[in-house]
Structures are given as C-alpha cells and as structure tokens.
PDB file of C-alpha atoms in Angstrom:
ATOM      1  CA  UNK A   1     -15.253 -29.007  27.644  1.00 45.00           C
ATOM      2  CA  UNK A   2     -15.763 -28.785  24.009  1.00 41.00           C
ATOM      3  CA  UNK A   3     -15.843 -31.370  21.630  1.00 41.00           C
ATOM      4  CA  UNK A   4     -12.189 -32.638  20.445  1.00 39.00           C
ATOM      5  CA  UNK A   5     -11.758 -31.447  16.803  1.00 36.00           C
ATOM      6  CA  UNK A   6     -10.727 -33.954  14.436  1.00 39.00           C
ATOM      7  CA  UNK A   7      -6.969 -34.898  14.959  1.00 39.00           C
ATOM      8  CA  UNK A   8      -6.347 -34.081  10.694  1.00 42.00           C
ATOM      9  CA  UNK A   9      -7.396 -30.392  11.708  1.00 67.00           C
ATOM     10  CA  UNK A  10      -3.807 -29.529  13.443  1.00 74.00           C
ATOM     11  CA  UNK A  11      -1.059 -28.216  12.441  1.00 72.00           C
ATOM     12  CA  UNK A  12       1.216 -30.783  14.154  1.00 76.00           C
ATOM     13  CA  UNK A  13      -0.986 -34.033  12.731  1.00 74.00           C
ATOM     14  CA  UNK A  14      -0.446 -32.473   9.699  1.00 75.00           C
ATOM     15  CA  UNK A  15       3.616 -31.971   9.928  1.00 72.00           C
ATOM     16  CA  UNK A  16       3.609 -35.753  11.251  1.00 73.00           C
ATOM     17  CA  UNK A  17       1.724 -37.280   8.204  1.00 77.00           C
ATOM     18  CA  UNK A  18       4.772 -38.219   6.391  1.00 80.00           C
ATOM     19  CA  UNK A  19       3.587 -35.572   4.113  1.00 80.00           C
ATOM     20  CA  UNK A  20       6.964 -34.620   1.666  1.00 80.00           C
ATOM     21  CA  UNK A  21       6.626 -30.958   0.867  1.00 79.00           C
ATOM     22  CA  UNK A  22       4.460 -27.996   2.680  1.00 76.00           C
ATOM     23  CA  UNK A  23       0.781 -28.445   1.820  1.00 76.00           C
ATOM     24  CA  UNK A  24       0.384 -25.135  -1.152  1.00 75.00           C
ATOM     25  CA  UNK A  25      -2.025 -23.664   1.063  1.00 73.00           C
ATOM     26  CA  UNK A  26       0.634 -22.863   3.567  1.00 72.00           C
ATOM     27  CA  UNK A  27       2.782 -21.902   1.233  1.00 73.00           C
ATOM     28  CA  UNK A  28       3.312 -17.538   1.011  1.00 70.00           C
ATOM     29  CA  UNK A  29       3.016 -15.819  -2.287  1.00 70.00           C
ATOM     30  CA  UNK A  30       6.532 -15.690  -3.687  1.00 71.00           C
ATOM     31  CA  UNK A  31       5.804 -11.948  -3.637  1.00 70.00           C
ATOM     32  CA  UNK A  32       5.309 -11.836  -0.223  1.00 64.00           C
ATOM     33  CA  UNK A  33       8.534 -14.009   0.502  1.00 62.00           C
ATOM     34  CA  UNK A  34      10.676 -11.070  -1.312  1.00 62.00           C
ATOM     35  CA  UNK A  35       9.265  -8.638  -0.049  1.00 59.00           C
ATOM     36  CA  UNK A  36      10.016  -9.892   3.613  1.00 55.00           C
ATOM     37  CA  UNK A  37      13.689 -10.591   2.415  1.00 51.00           C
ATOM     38  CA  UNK A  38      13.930  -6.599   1.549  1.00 54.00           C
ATOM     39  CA  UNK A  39      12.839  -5.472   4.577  1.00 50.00           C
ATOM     40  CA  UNK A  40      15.361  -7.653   6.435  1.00 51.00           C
ATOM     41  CA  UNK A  41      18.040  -6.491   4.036  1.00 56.00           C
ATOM     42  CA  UNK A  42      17.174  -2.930   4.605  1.00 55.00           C
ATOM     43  CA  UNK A  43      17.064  -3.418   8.408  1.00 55.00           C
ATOM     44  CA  UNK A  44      20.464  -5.180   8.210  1.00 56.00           C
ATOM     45  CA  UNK A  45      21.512  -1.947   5.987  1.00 60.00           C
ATOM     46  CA  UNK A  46      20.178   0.189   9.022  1.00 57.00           C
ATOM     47  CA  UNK A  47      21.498  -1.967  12.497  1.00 55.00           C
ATOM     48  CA  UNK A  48      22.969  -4.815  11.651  1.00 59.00           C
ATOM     49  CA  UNK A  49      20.104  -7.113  11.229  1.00 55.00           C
ATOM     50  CA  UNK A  50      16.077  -7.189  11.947  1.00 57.00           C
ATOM     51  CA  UNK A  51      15.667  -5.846  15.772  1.00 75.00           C
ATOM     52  CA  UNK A  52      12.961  -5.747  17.543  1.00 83.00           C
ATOM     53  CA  UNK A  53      12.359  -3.169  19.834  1.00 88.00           C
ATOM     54  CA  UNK A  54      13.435  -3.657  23.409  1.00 90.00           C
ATOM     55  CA  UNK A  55      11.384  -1.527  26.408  1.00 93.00           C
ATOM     56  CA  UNK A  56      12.626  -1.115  29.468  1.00 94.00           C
ATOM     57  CA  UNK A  57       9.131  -1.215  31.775  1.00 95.00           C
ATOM     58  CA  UNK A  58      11.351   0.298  34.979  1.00 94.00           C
ATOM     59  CA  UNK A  59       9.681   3.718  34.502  1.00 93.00           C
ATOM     60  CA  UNK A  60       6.188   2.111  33.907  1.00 91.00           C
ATOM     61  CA  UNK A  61       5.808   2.553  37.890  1.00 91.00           C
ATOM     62  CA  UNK A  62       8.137   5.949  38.101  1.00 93.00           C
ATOM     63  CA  UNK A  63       6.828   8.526  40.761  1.00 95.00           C
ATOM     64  CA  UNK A  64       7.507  11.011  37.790  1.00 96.00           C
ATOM     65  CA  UNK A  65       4.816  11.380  35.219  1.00 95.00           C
ATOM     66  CA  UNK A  66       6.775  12.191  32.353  1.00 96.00           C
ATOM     67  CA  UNK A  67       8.891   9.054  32.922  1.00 95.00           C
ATOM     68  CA  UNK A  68       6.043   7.020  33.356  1.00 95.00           C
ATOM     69  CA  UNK A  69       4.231   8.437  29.959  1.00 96.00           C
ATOM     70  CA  UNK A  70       7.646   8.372  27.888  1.00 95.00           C
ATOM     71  CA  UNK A  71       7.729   4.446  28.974  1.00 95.00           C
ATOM     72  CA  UNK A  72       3.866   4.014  27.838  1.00 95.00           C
ATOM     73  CA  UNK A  73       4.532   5.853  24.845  1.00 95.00           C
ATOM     74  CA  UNK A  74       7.229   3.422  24.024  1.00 94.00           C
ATOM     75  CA  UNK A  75       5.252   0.330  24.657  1.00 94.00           C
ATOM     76  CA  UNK A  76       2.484   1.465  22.473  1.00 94.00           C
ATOM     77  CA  UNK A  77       4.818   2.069  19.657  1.00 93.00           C
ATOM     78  CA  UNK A  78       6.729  -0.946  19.535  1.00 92.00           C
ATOM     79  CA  UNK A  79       3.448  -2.651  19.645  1.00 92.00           C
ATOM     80  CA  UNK A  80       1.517  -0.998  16.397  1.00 92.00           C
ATOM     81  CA  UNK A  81       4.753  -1.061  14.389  1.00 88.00           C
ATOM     82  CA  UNK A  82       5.888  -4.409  15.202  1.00 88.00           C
ATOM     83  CA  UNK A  83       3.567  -6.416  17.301  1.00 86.00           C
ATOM     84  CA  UNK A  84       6.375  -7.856  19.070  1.00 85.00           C
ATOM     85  CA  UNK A  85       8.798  -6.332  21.375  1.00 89.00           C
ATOM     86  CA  UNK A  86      11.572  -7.564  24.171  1.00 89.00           C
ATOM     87  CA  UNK A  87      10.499  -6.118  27.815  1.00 92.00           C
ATOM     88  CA  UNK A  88      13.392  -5.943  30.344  1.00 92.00           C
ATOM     89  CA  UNK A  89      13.077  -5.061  33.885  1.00 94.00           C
ATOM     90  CA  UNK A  90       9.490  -6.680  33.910  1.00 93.00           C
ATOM     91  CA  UNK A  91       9.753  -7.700  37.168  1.00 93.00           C
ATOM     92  CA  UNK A  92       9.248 -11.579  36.104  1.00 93.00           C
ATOM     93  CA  UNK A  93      11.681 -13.595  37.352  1.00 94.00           C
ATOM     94  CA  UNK A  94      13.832 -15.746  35.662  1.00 92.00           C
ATOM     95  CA  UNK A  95      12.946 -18.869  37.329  1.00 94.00           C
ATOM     96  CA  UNK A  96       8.835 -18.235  36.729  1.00 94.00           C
ATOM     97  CA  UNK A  97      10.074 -17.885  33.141  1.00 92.00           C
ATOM     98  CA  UNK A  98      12.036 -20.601  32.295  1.00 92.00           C
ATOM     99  CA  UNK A  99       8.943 -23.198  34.536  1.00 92.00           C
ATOM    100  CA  UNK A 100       6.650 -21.771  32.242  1.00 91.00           C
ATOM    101  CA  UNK A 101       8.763 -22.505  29.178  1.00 91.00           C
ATOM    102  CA  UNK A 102       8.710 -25.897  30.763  1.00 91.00           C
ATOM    103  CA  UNK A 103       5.197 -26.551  31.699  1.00 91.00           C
ATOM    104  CA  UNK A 104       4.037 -25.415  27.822  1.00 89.00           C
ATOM    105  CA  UNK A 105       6.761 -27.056  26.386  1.00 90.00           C
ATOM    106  CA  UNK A 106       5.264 -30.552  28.703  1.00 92.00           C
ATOM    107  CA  UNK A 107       1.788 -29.856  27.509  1.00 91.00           C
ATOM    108  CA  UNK A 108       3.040 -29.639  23.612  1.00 89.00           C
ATOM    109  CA  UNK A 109       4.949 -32.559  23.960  1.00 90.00           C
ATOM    110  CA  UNK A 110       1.898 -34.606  25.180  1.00 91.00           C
ATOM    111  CA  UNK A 111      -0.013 -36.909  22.508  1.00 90.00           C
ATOM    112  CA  UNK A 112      -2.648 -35.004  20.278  1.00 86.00           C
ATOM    113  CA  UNK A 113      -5.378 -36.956  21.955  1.00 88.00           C
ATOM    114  CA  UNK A 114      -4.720 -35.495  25.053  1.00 90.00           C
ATOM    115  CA  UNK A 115      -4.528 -31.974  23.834  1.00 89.00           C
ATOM    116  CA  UNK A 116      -7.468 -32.571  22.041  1.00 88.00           C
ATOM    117  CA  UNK A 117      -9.444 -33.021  25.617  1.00 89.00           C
ATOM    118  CA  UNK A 118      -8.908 -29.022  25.596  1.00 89.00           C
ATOM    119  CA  UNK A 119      -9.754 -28.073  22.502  1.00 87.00           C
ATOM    120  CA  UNK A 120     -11.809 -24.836  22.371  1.00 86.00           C
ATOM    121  CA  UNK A 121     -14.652 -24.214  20.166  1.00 83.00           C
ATOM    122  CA  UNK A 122     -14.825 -21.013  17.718  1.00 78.00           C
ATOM    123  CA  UNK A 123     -17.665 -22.319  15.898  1.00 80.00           C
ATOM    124  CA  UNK A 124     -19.754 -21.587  19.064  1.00 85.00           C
ATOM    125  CA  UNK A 125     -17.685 -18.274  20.334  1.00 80.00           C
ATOM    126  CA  UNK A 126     -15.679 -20.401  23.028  1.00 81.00           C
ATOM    127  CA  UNK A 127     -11.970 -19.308  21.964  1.00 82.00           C
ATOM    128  CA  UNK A 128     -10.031 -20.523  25.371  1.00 85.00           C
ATOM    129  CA  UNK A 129      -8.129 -23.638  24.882  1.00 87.00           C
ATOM    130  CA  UNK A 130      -6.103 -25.797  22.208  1.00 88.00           C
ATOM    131  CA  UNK A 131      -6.415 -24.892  18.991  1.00 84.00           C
ATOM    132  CA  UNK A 132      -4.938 -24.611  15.808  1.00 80.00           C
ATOM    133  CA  UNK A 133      -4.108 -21.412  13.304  1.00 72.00           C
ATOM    134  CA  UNK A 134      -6.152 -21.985  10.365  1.00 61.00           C
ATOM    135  CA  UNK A 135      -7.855 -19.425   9.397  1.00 59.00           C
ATOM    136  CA  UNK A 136      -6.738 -17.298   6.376  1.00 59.00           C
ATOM    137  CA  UNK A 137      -3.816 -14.491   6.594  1.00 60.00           C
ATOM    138  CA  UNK A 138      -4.373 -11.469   4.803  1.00 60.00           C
ATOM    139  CA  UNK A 139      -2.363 -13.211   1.838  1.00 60.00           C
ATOM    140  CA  UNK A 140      -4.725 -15.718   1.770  1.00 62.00           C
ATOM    141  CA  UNK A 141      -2.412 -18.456   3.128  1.00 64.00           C
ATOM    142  CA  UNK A 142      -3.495 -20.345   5.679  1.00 65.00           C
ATOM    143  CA  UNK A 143      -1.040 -20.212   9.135  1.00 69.00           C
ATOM    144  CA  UNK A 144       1.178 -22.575  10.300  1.00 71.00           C
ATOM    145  CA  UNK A 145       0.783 -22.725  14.201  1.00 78.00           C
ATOM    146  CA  UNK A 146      -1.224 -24.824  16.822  1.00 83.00           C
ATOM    147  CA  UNK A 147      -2.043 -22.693  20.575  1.00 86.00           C
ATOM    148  CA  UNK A 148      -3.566 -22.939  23.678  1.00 87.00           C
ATOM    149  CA  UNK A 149      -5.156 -19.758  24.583  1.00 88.00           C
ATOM    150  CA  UNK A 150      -5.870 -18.550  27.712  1.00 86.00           C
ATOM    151  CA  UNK A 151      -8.491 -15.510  28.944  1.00 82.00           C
ATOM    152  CA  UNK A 152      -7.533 -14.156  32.317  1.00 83.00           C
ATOM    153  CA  UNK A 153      -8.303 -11.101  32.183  1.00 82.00           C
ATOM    154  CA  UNK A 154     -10.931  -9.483  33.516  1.00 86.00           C
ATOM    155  CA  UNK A 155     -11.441 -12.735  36.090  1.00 87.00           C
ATOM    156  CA  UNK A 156     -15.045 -13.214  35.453  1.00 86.00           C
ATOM    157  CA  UNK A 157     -13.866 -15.088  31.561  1.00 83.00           C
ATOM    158  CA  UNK A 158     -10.698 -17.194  33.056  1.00 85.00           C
ATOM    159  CA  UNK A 159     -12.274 -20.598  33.264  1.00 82.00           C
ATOM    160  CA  UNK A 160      -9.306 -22.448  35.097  1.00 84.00           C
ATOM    161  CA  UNK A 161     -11.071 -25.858  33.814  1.00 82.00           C
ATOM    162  CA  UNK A 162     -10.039 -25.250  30.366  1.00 82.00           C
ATOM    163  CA  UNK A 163      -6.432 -25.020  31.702  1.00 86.00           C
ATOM    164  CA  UNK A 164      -4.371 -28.325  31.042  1.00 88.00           C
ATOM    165  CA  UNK A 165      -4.351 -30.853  34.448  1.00 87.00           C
ATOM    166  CA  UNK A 166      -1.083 -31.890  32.715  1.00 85.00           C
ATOM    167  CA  UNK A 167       2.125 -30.860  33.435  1.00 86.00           C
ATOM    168  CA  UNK A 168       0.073 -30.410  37.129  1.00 86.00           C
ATOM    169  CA  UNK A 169       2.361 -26.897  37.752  1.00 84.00           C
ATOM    170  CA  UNK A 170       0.550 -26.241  34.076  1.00 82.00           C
ATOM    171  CA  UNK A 171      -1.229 -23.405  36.315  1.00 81.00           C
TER     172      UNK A 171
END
C-alpha cells in the first residue's frame, strides 16, 4: 500500500480544524462566481432551472441500429457539454444503488487514519485509492473534495487490495 499522506493534506482534516472562514486558496475568483450565477439564471430563463441532461440507455442494446446510435449519440453529448448526466433504465437496480451509497458513505465516515491506510500515491503514478482534490482548477483555485478512486477497467489495473476491507460489502 502506499505511504499514508500527512493527515493536514485532506480536505476533511482541513474542514475539521476549527478553521473560521474557507482557506483563500479555495476560494473562486469573484468573476468566476458571477459568471456561474448567469448561466443558472439563463438556464432558469430557458427550463425552469439548471438541468442536466437525462439519457435513457434502453436503446443502448436496441436490435435497431439507428436506435442504438441515436442513444450513443446522446450519451456522448451530454457528456462533452456537461460532464454530468442522469441515466435511467441502466439496468442497476435500486437496491445495488442505495448499498453502495451505504458502503461509501461507511468508508467516509471512518476516522482519517483509517482512510489514510489507502491512500494512493500520484507522486509515483499509483492513482487508485484515497485521496484528496488538490491540485489546481483551471482558475487557479485549488478543489474542495477528498475520493477514493477505483481502476477496474481493463482487469489487468483493478488491484482489489487497494479496495477498503471496511464496510466488508465495501466490494
């Protein structure tokens, strides 16, 4: 495993300090801040508020080629113009979903110290694991967020021991 980081480097040590105000470095150009509230406001203008794009994967399977292609097509744009979208008729089930929710949920909840035993190492290329967002954005802020990545795809990079023992249904 790799070597723990030092508990000041996350995000969440951080936000527990006692600290009384949002370090400056996290902080968004006030630019940047305005110019997110105008493209809310002109989304609102548009449909009633910001929404993200919701495919429906049912034809991503279709017999039909056309169907199948317009679903791909949709996909692909919802991801280079927003990065995000809402996917219905997935095939994931509800219950898989919401123990998932659970098990990361369990693992965030657990003490630093123990996340810190899967910490993952970009200073030597090994990115699986717990980490913590704190790099530069293209503002030049730093982000606000501590992970746990996983690779599992193709199989020959998932390395299952990097994957928290707790919750145990983690995997």
């Amino acid at each position: 495993m790799a070597q723990p980081l030092a508990v000041a480097s996350r995000v969440e040590s951080l936000a527990s300090s006692g600290i009384a105000s949002i370090p400056k470095e996290y902080v968004r150009p006030q630019e940047e801040l305005i110019s997110i509230v105008d493209v809310f406001e002109d989304e609102k203008k548009i449909d009633e508020g910001p929404q993200i794009p919701t495919v429906d994967l049912k034809s991503l399977n279709s017999e039909d080629p056309a169907e199948r292609e317009k679903c791909r097509e949709e996909l692909k744009k919802a991801a280079m113009e927003w990065g995000v979208m809402h996917l219905v008729n997935h095939g994931i089930s509800d219950d898989l979903i919401e123990r998932v929710k659970a098990a990361g949920k369990t693992f965030f909840d657990l003490p630093i110290e123990e996340k810190e035993k899967y910490a993952n190492d970009q200073a030597s290329g090994k990115i699986a694991g717990y980490g913590s967002k704190l790099a530069n954005n293209a503002s030049g802020q730093l982000e606000w967020e501590d992970y746990f990545f996983h690779l599992i795809y193709p199989e020959g990079k998932r390395d299952l021991s990097m994957w928290p023992k707790t919750p145990a249904d983690y995997t």
